[in-house]
Short mmCIF file of C-alpha atoms and ligand atoms in Angstrom, two decimals:
data_model
loop_
_atom_site.label_atom_id
_atom_site.label_comp_id
_atom_site.label_asym_id
_atom_site.label_seq_id
_atom_site.Cartn_x
_atom_site.Cartn_y
_atom_site.Cartn_z
CA MET A 14 -12.88 -16.95 -23.69
CA ASN A 15 -14.95 -18.40 -20.58
CA LYS A 16 -14.51 -22.27 -20.76
CA ILE A 17 -17.11 -22.61 -18.14
CA SER A 18 -20.83 -22.31 -18.82
CA PRO A 19 -23.36 -21.05 -16.39
CA GLU A 20 -26.40 -23.29 -18.15
CA LYS A 21 -26.60 -25.91 -15.35
CA ILE A 22 -26.76 -22.84 -12.76
CA VAL A 23 -28.68 -20.40 -13.81
CA GLY A 24 -31.83 -22.56 -13.28
CA GLN A 25 -31.33 -22.76 -9.59
CA PHE A 26 -31.70 -19.02 -9.15
CA ALA A 27 -35.21 -17.54 -8.48
CA ILE A 28 -35.62 -16.22 -11.90
CA TYR A 29 -38.95 -16.30 -13.87
CA GLY A 30 -39.50 -17.94 -16.98
CA GLU A 31 -38.30 -19.66 -19.82
CA TYR A 32 -34.54 -19.74 -20.09
CA ILE A 33 -33.26 -18.85 -23.58
CA ASP A 34 -29.79 -18.33 -23.86
CA SER A 35 -26.39 -17.15 -21.81
CA SER A 36 -22.94 -15.66 -22.92
CA SER A 37 -19.92 -14.15 -21.87
CA PHE A 38 -20.07 -10.43 -20.86
CA GLY A 39 -17.95 -7.69 -19.60
CA SER A 40 -14.28 -7.14 -19.26
CA GLY A 41 -13.14 -7.34 -15.83
CA HIS A 42 -10.15 -8.96 -14.97
CA ILE A 43 -11.09 -10.98 -11.83
CA ASN A 44 -14.70 -12.66 -12.24
CA ASP A 45 -15.99 -14.66 -14.98
CA THR A 46 -19.10 -12.78 -16.01
CA PHE A 47 -22.09 -14.15 -18.08
CA GLN A 48 -25.36 -12.62 -19.55
CA SER A 49 -28.46 -14.87 -19.78
CA ARG A 50 -31.77 -13.99 -21.45
CA TRP A 51 -35.27 -15.16 -20.22
CA ASN A 52 -38.68 -15.19 -21.81
CA GLN A 53 -40.94 -13.82 -19.23
CA ALA A 54 -44.77 -14.06 -20.52
CA GLY A 55 -43.42 -12.86 -23.82
CA ALA A 56 -41.01 -10.11 -22.60
CA ILE A 57 -37.13 -10.68 -22.81
CA LEU A 58 -35.24 -9.92 -19.90
CA ARG A 59 -31.69 -10.30 -19.09
CA TYR A 60 -29.53 -11.19 -15.82
CA VAL A 61 -25.90 -11.03 -15.00
CA HIS A 62 -23.97 -14.08 -13.56
CA GLN A 63 -20.92 -14.30 -12.03
CA LYS A 64 -18.33 -17.06 -10.79
CA ILE A 65 -16.54 -15.67 -7.97
CA ASN A 66 -13.11 -15.90 -8.19
CA GLN A 67 -12.05 -17.89 -5.55
CA HIS A 68 -8.32 -17.71 -5.97
CA VAL A 69 -8.89 -14.14 -4.82
CA PHE A 70 -11.93 -14.20 -2.85
CA VAL A 71 -11.30 -16.74 -0.40
CA GLN A 72 -14.74 -16.40 1.61
CA PRO A 73 -17.19 -15.90 -0.96
CA ASP A 74 -20.00 -16.11 1.72
CA LYS A 75 -18.46 -12.99 3.57
CA VAL A 76 -17.82 -10.98 0.26
CA MET A 77 -21.67 -11.64 -0.40
CA GLU A 78 -22.87 -10.92 3.25
CA ASN A 79 -20.95 -7.37 2.30
CA ILE A 80 -22.48 -6.92 -0.80
CA LEU A 81 -26.08 -7.86 0.73
CA ARG A 82 -25.54 -5.11 3.37
CA VAL A 83 -23.89 -2.66 1.09
CA THR A 84 -26.62 -3.00 -1.81
CA THR A 85 -29.92 -2.88 0.55
CA HIS A 86 -28.39 0.17 2.40
CA ILE A 87 -27.68 1.84 -0.77
CA ALA A 88 -30.97 0.88 -2.23
CA GLU A 89 -32.76 2.23 0.98
CA GLN A 90 -31.29 5.74 0.94
CA ASN A 91 -32.15 5.86 -2.90
CA ARG A 92 -35.62 5.01 -2.15
CA SER A 93 -36.00 7.46 0.58
CA LEU A 94 -34.47 10.21 -1.40
CA GLY A 95 -37.72 9.50 -4.06
CA LEU A 96 -34.60 9.02 -6.58
CA PRO A 97 -36.16 7.22 -9.95
CA ASP A 98 -35.06 4.15 -10.62
CA TRP A 99 -33.66 2.77 -7.72
CA SER A 100 -33.12 -0.42 -8.71
CA ARG A 101 -30.83 0.54 -11.52
CA ARG A 102 -28.90 2.68 -9.27
CA SER A 103 -27.27 -0.07 -6.91
CA LEU A 104 -26.99 -3.79 -7.64
CA VAL A 105 -29.70 -6.10 -6.82
CA VAL A 106 -28.82 -9.46 -5.76
CA VAL A 107 -31.25 -12.05 -7.12
CA PRO A 108 -31.20 -15.16 -4.73
CA ALA A 109 -31.43 -19.02 -5.14
CA LYS A 110 -34.37 -20.73 -5.25
CA ASP A 111 -33.44 -22.16 -1.64
CA GLY A 112 -33.03 -18.87 -0.70
CA LYS A 113 -29.39 -18.32 -0.17
CA PRO A 114 -27.63 -15.30 -2.34
CA TRP A 115 -25.34 -17.87 -3.97
CA VAL A 116 -25.55 -21.25 -6.04
CA ARG A 117 -22.60 -23.56 -5.53
CA ASP A 118 -21.41 -25.82 -8.81
CA ALA A 119 -20.67 -29.27 -8.42
CA GLU A 120 -17.01 -28.36 -8.43
CA GLY A 121 -17.27 -26.12 -5.50
CA GLY A 122 -17.42 -22.94 -7.53
CA TRP A 123 -19.44 -19.92 -6.08
CA TRP A 124 -21.91 -18.10 -8.30
CA ARG A 125 -24.32 -15.26 -7.75
CA THR A 126 -26.97 -13.42 -9.82
CA TYR A 127 -27.79 -9.85 -9.98
CA LEU A 128 -30.51 -8.17 -12.13
CA PHE A 129 -29.20 -6.52 -15.38
CA VAL A 130 -29.15 -2.88 -15.46
CA GLU A 131 -30.72 -2.10 -18.74
CA ASN A 132 -29.44 0.97 -20.99
CA SER A 133 -26.25 1.10 -19.31
CA HIS A 134 -22.54 0.96 -20.48
CA THR A 135 -18.94 0.97 -18.75
CA LYS A 136 -16.32 2.38 -20.69
CA ASN A 137 -12.27 2.38 -19.99
CA MET A 138 -12.14 6.22 -20.64
CA PRO A 139 -14.33 9.14 -20.26
CA SER A 140 -15.52 10.98 -23.66
CA SER A 141 -15.66 14.51 -21.72
CA PRO A 142 -15.10 16.48 -18.73
CA GLN A 143 -18.62 16.40 -17.84
CA GLU A 144 -18.57 12.48 -17.94
CA ALA A 145 -15.49 12.61 -15.65
CA ARG A 146 -17.42 15.17 -13.40
CA PHE A 147 -20.43 12.63 -13.04
CA LEU A 148 -17.91 9.61 -12.52
CA GLY A 149 -16.31 11.64 -9.55
CA ALA A 150 -19.68 12.42 -8.04
CA SER A 151 -21.09 8.71 -8.03
CA ILE A 152 -17.85 8.01 -6.13
CA GLY A 153 -18.26 10.65 -3.84
CA LEU A 154 -21.93 9.79 -3.22
CA PHE A 155 -21.27 6.09 -2.90
CA GLN A 156 -18.70 6.99 0.01
CA LYS A 157 -21.11 9.40 1.75
CA GLN A 158 -24.07 6.78 1.30
CA LEU A 159 -21.83 4.24 3.07
CA SER A 160 -20.55 6.52 5.73
CA ASN A 161 -23.70 5.83 8.17
CA LEU A 162 -23.68 1.94 7.29
CA PRO A 163 -24.76 0.59 10.87
CA GLN A 164 -22.26 -1.70 12.53
CA PRO A 165 -20.94 -4.26 12.65
CA ARG A 166 -17.60 -3.41 10.75
CA LEU A 167 -17.65 -4.92 7.13
CA HIS A 168 -15.50 -8.03 6.32
CA ASP A 169 -11.98 -7.64 4.91
CA THR A 170 -12.55 -9.68 1.75
CA ILE A 171 -8.89 -9.21 0.76
CA PRO A 172 -7.08 -8.43 3.52
CA ASN A 173 -3.93 -5.31 3.40
CA PHE A 174 -5.38 -5.18 -0.25
CA HIS A 175 -3.86 -1.67 -0.72
CA ASN A 176 -1.02 -2.22 1.72
CA MET A 177 2.14 -1.49 0.00
CA GLU A 178 4.47 -2.56 2.65
CA ILE A 179 3.09 -6.20 2.12
CA ARG A 180 2.97 -5.68 -1.61
CA TYR A 181 6.45 -4.50 -1.40
CA ARG A 182 7.40 -8.09 0.42
CA ARG A 183 5.66 -10.13 -1.61
CA PHE A 184 7.67 -8.67 -4.80
CA TYR A 185 10.92 -8.80 -3.30
CA GLU A 186 10.18 -12.69 -2.65
CA VAL A 187 8.97 -13.30 -6.13
CA LEU A 188 11.98 -10.91 -7.55
CA LYS A 189 14.52 -13.38 -5.76
CA GLU A 190 12.63 -16.50 -6.74
CA ASP A 191 12.10 -15.73 -10.53
CA ILE A 192 10.27 -18.63 -11.09
CA CYS A 193 9.64 -17.88 -14.76
CA GLY A 194 12.80 -16.52 -15.52
CA ARG A 195 11.34 -13.36 -16.34
CA VAL A 196 13.38 -10.76 -14.28
CA LYS A 197 15.69 -10.30 -17.23
CA ASP A 198 13.00 -8.90 -19.59
CA ALA A 199 11.85 -6.33 -16.94
CA GLY A 200 14.95 -4.38 -15.49
CA GLY A 201 13.85 -0.98 -16.02
CA GLU A 202 10.48 -1.53 -14.42
CA ILE A 203 12.11 -3.49 -11.59
CA ASP A 204 14.64 -0.51 -11.04
CA PHE A 205 11.77 2.01 -11.08
CA VAL A 206 9.65 0.35 -8.04
CA ARG A 207 12.85 -0.43 -6.47
CA ASN A 208 13.66 3.42 -6.38
CA ASN A 209 10.28 4.61 -5.45
CA GLU A 210 9.74 2.41 -2.97
CA GLU A 211 9.52 4.86 -0.07
CA ARG A 212 6.75 7.17 -1.53
CA GLY A 213 4.96 4.12 -2.45
CA ALA A 214 3.82 3.47 1.16
CA VAL A 215 2.51 7.49 1.42
CA LEU A 216 -1.15 6.34 1.99
CA ILE A 217 -0.86 3.37 3.86
CA ARG A 218 1.71 5.26 6.42
CA ALA A 219 -0.85 7.93 7.16
CA MET A 220 -3.87 5.36 7.93
CA GLN A 221 -1.64 3.80 9.97
CA GLU A 222 -0.20 7.11 11.99
CA GLY A 223 -3.98 7.67 12.23
CA ARG A 224 -3.41 11.00 9.98
CA ILE A 225 -6.31 10.10 7.99
CA PRO A 226 -9.72 8.21 9.26
CA GLU A 227 -10.75 4.86 8.34
CA ARG A 228 -13.82 4.68 5.72
CA ILE A 229 -15.90 2.28 4.00
CA CYS A 230 -14.99 2.67 0.35
CA HIS A 231 -14.98 0.80 -2.63
CA ASN A 232 -11.25 0.02 -3.14
CA ASP A 233 -11.49 -1.20 -7.00
CA THR A 234 -13.14 2.15 -8.62
CA LYS A 235 -11.49 2.38 -11.67
CA MET A 236 -14.05 3.77 -14.38
CA ASN A 237 -15.26 0.85 -16.01
CA ASN A 238 -16.62 -0.28 -12.48
CA ILE A 239 -19.45 2.17 -12.73
CA LEU A 240 -22.40 1.84 -15.01
CA ILE A 241 -22.90 5.10 -17.21
CA ASP A 242 -26.58 5.80 -18.35
CA ASP A 243 -27.01 5.40 -21.86
CA LYS A 244 -29.54 8.47 -21.80
CA ASP A 245 -27.46 11.28 -20.34
CA SER A 246 -24.11 9.88 -19.38
CA THR A 247 -24.79 10.17 -15.88
CA ALA A 248 -23.02 7.51 -13.84
CA LEU A 249 -25.71 5.40 -12.51
CA CYS A 250 -24.44 2.43 -10.54
CA VAL A 251 -21.33 1.75 -8.55
CA ILE A 252 -20.56 -2.43 -9.60
CA ASP A 253 -18.08 -4.74 -8.83
CA LEU A 254 -18.49 -4.42 -5.16
CA ASP A 255 -16.22 -7.17 -3.98
CA THR A 256 -13.87 -5.10 -2.35
CA VAL A 257 -16.15 -2.91 -0.60
CA MET A 258 -14.41 -2.76 2.95
CA PRO A 259 -12.76 -0.52 5.46
CA GLY A 260 -9.91 1.72 3.54
CA THR A 261 -9.35 5.20 3.31
CA SER A 262 -11.56 7.61 0.75
CA LEU A 263 -8.51 8.48 -0.62
CA PHE A 264 -8.24 4.70 -2.23
CA ASP A 265 -11.00 5.46 -4.09
CA VAL A 266 -10.48 9.16 -5.31
CA GLY A 267 -6.97 7.37 -6.41
CA ASP A 268 -7.94 4.73 -8.66
CA LEU A 269 -10.55 7.36 -10.05
CA ILE A 270 -7.73 9.75 -11.10
CA ARG A 271 -5.85 6.52 -12.05
CA THR A 272 -8.17 5.59 -15.01
CA VAL A 273 -10.25 8.61 -15.73
CA THR A 274 -7.07 11.15 -16.12
CA THR A 275 -5.16 9.17 -18.47
CA SER A 276 -5.46 9.43 -22.10
CA ALA A 277 -4.87 5.83 -23.10
CA ALA A 278 -6.19 2.45 -22.00
CA GLU A 279 -4.36 0.72 -19.42
CA ASP A 280 -2.60 -1.92 -21.37
CA GLU A 281 -1.64 0.75 -24.42
CA THR A 282 1.59 -0.21 -25.45
CA GLU A 283 2.31 3.25 -27.38
CA LEU A 284 3.59 4.79 -24.59
CA SER A 285 3.75 8.38 -25.88
CA ARG A 286 -0.28 8.32 -25.61
CA VAL A 287 -0.15 7.54 -21.94
CA GLU A 288 -0.58 11.33 -20.37
CA PHE A 289 -2.05 12.43 -17.40
CA ASP A 290 -4.70 15.08 -18.43
CA THR A 291 -5.41 18.08 -15.72
CA VAL A 292 -8.80 19.00 -17.42
CA PHE A 293 -10.26 15.57 -16.73
CA PHE A 294 -8.40 15.84 -13.55
CA GLU A 295 -10.33 18.94 -12.51
CA ALA A 296 -13.69 17.81 -13.48
CA LEU A 297 -13.14 14.47 -11.84
CA LEU A 298 -12.47 16.26 -8.53
CA ASP A 299 -14.98 18.79 -8.88
CA GLY A 300 -17.88 16.11 -9.03
CA TYR A 301 -16.14 14.00 -6.44
CA LEU A 302 -15.92 17.13 -3.72
CA SER A 303 -19.66 18.07 -4.72
CA GLU A 304 -20.42 15.17 -2.88
CA ALA A 305 -17.25 14.49 -0.53
CA LEU A 306 -15.91 17.85 0.26
CA ASN A 307 -18.16 18.38 3.68
CA PHE A 308 -17.20 14.84 5.09
CA LEU A 309 -13.35 14.96 4.33
CA THR A 310 -10.91 16.07 6.70
CA PRO A 311 -8.15 18.74 5.75
CA GLU A 312 -5.67 15.95 5.66
CA GLU A 313 -7.27 13.74 3.37
CA THR A 314 -7.83 16.42 0.57
CA THR A 315 -4.26 17.34 1.16
CA LEU A 316 -3.42 13.84 0.05
CA ILE A 317 -5.89 13.74 -3.09
CA ALA A 318 -3.36 14.63 -5.94
CA GLU A 319 -0.79 12.36 -4.24
CA ALA A 320 -3.49 9.38 -3.99
CA GLY A 321 -3.92 9.43 -7.89
CA ARG A 322 -0.18 8.39 -8.18
CA ASN A 323 0.11 6.27 -5.42
CA ILE A 324 -2.74 3.99 -6.65
CA THR A 325 -1.12 3.96 -9.98
CA HIS A 326 2.09 3.04 -8.31
CA ILE A 327 0.29 0.06 -6.40
CA MET A 328 -1.05 -1.14 -10.10
CA ALA A 329 2.40 -0.81 -11.26
CA LEU A 330 3.63 -2.79 -8.45
CA ARG A 331 1.16 -5.59 -8.89
CA PHE A 332 1.07 -5.88 -12.34
CA LEU A 333 4.88 -6.29 -12.42
CA THR A 334 4.64 -8.74 -9.09
CA ASP A 335 2.08 -11.10 -11.29
CA TYR A 336 4.31 -11.02 -14.37
CA LEU A 337 7.33 -12.13 -12.55
CA GLU A 338 4.94 -14.83 -10.93
CA GLY A 339 3.76 -16.45 -14.39
CA ASP A 340 0.41 -14.51 -14.55
CA LYS A 341 -1.39 -16.12 -11.71
CA TYR A 342 -4.00 -13.18 -10.79
CA TYR A 343 -5.00 -11.21 -13.47
CA ARG A 344 -6.65 -12.29 -16.57
CA ILE A 345 -4.58 -11.82 -19.69
CA SER A 346 -4.68 -11.90 -23.27
CA ARG A 347 -1.05 -11.94 -24.67
CA PRO A 348 2.23 -13.52 -23.03
CA ALA A 349 3.62 -9.92 -21.61
CA HIS A 350 0.39 -8.25 -21.03
CA ASN A 351 0.84 -7.87 -17.37
CA LEU A 352 4.17 -6.02 -18.43
CA GLU A 353 2.69 -3.97 -20.73
CA ARG A 354 0.29 -2.89 -18.30
CA CYS A 355 3.01 -2.03 -15.45
CA ARG A 356 5.16 0.06 -18.32
CA ASN A 357 1.77 2.04 -19.17
CA GLN A 358 1.32 2.63 -15.38
CA ILE A 359 4.80 3.65 -15.11
CA ALA A 360 4.27 6.17 -17.85
CA LEU A 361 1.30 7.38 -16.24
CA ILE A 362 3.00 8.07 -12.82
CA LYS A 363 5.59 10.06 -14.76
CA SER A 364 3.49 11.80 -16.64
CA MET A 365 1.68 12.73 -13.21
CA ASP A 366 4.62 13.60 -11.48
CA SER A 367 5.77 15.99 -14.20
CA LYS A 368 2.08 17.63 -13.90
CA PHE A 369 2.23 17.36 -10.06
CA GLU A 370 2.35 21.12 -9.23
CA THR A 371 -0.28 21.44 -11.21
CA ALA A 372 -2.56 19.05 -9.77
CA VAL A 373 -2.21 20.11 -6.48
CA GLU A 374 -3.25 23.87 -7.49
CA ILE A 375 -6.10 22.52 -8.56
CA VAL A 376 -7.17 20.54 -5.38
CA LYS A 377 -6.35 23.78 -3.55
CA GLN A 378 -8.37 25.78 -5.66
CA LEU A 379 -11.34 23.35 -5.69
CA THR A 380 -11.20 22.80 -1.76
CA ASN A 381 -11.27 26.38 -1.13
CA GLU A 382 -13.73 27.51 -3.85
CA PRO A 383 -15.73 24.31 -4.24
CA PHE A 384 -17.12 23.08 -7.73
CA SER A 385 -17.84 26.64 -8.91
CA LYS A 386 -15.89 26.08 -12.52
CA LEU A 387 -17.92 23.73 -14.14
CA GLY A 388 -21.23 24.89 -13.31
P1 ADP B 414 -14.73 -7.95 -12.37
O1 ADP B 414 -14.81 -8.28 -11.05
O2 ADP B 414 -14.45 -9.26 -13.24
O3 ADP B 414 -14.31 -6.70 -12.89
P2 ADP B 414 -17.41 -6.96 -12.78
O4 ADP B 414 -18.46 -7.23 -11.51
O5 ADP B 414 -16.66 -5.67 -12.67
O6 ADP B 414 -16.68 -8.24 -12.80
O7 ADP B 414 -18.21 -7.42 -14.10
C1 ADP B 414 -17.51 -7.34 -15.40
C2 ADP B 414 -18.44 -6.30 -16.30
O8 ADP B 414 -19.99 -6.78 -16.46
C3 ADP B 414 -18.40 -4.96 -16.01
O9 ADP B 414 -17.41 -4.24 -16.48
C4 ADP B 414 -19.94 -4.74 -16.71
O10 ADP B 414 -19.75 -4.42 -18.17
C5 ADP B 414 -20.82 -5.85 -16.55
N1 ADP B 414 -21.61 -5.94 -15.59
C6 ADP B 414 -21.54 -6.20 -14.24
N2 ADP B 414 -22.86 -6.41 -13.28
C7 ADP B 414 -23.63 -5.98 -14.25
C8 ADP B 414 -25.20 -5.58 -14.11
N3 ADP B 414 -25.55 -5.77 -13.11
N4 ADP B 414 -25.71 -5.17 -15.11
C9 ADP B 414 -25.28 -5.01 -16.12
N5 ADP B 414 -23.72 -4.98 -16.64
C10 ADP B 414 -23.16 -5.62 -15.55
C1 GN1 B 415 -8.97 -5.52 -11.22
O1 GN1 B 415 -11.83 -6.90 -11.06
P1 GN1 B 415 -11.77 -5.43 -11.77
O2 GN1 B 415 -11.28 -6.18 -13.36
O3 GN1 B 415 -12.77 -4.40 -12.04
C2 GN1 B 415 -8.37 -5.53 -9.72
C3 GN1 B 415 -8.28 -4.25 -9.32
C4 GN1 B 415 -7.50 -3.24 -10.27
C5 GN1 B 415 -8.14 -3.64 -11.70
C6 GN1 B 415 -6.58 -3.15 -12.55
C7 GN1 B 415 -10.03 -7.47 -7.16
O4 GN1 B 415 -9.95 -5.07 -10.75
O5 GN1 B 415 -7.71 -3.89 -7.99
O6 GN1 B 415 -7.27 -1.97 -9.81
O7 GN1 B 415 -7.93 -5.20 -11.75
N1 GN1 B 415 -9.17 -6.24 -8.62
C8 GN1 B 415 -9.25 -6.92 -7.40
O8 GN1 B 415 -7.44 -3.05 -13.71
O9 GN1 B 415 -7.69 -7.22 -7.71
MG1 MG B 416 -14.76 -4.91 -12.59
#
């Protein structure tokens, strides 16, 4: 539960009407999210308010600068394409009454407001291959639409966010310090991440060596960061834009694979349920490549199957590090939550490993004979 209340804050945004009420909203791990309701001449409208996590995003003004540029650019492209509902297809920032895209609270916190995208929902797992396909297409489109964002370069809101060399360095420091005395409870998980360090660096090395290009990407494309249209289950709007910054397309496709092709939630503790599903994998990539195939390089497509287990590996390492460090980063709802998440991600990597050849074959077929199978 959120202990903070948005009531004193929301009135400082340029929202017309009479405030009715507000409540906690969503299930993100990072920011504090609320919805509010307003009576606008008899019609009830909702808004989304977020208190930005300043422990994670140390320069919220830079985050908001990126978000304004990205959302404006995508909205312009959707408008010019004549897409209906363009204001539901990218987040719309509601300014404060003083014109700024944020409001500061008495404790120095940073708040922002978005139009509420009505008649949409998020999910932690897809219900059908078709839904997976829509999700993949939405991230392919997102990357495509941002590929012509004018200069300057976006800010690195979290420098080295997916840099495994740096993530490992931090892990070894935390392991050595063992400030919570938890190392003894995580022996198997620690061994796994130690034994797999080399392959964990595969994407970051490909970037460092210039084998894959830098592109603007989202960097946090887990499926509940995509709003799904209630009406037809199409993927409507990519949200949670705090980490949109330069990276590789493979970070996004990797996080989609991690979250869309698993048969269980990220914190499922019954590990026999955690399985990599190749049918969802094929559908997801079929959708993604329908938008992305003509801008990806051959080296990028070759690494797609690897990207799924690489991002899952990053998450296993990050959850484990946070557990050992005393749960400073991710919101938890039970004491060993981060260790459970780590175990789950390791189980998913093992399942991905056991079907890796099939995954590679699927990517090969889709990239030679793109998006033909699912119609
Ligand atoms: P976090 O960074 O904590 O994950 P998100 O930006 O992902 O926060 O938002 C948390 C949740 O709030 C989302 O999963 C989604 O359910 C909901 N949400 C966020 N923005 C909107 C919006 N503009 N309209 C409707 N729902 C939203
Ligand atoms: C966080 O913000 P949210 O809950 O959508 C995290 C991602 C992780 C994800 C794991 C800024 O995403 O990197 O993949 O949790 N976001 C940040 O569920 O660290
Ligand atoms: Mg989120």
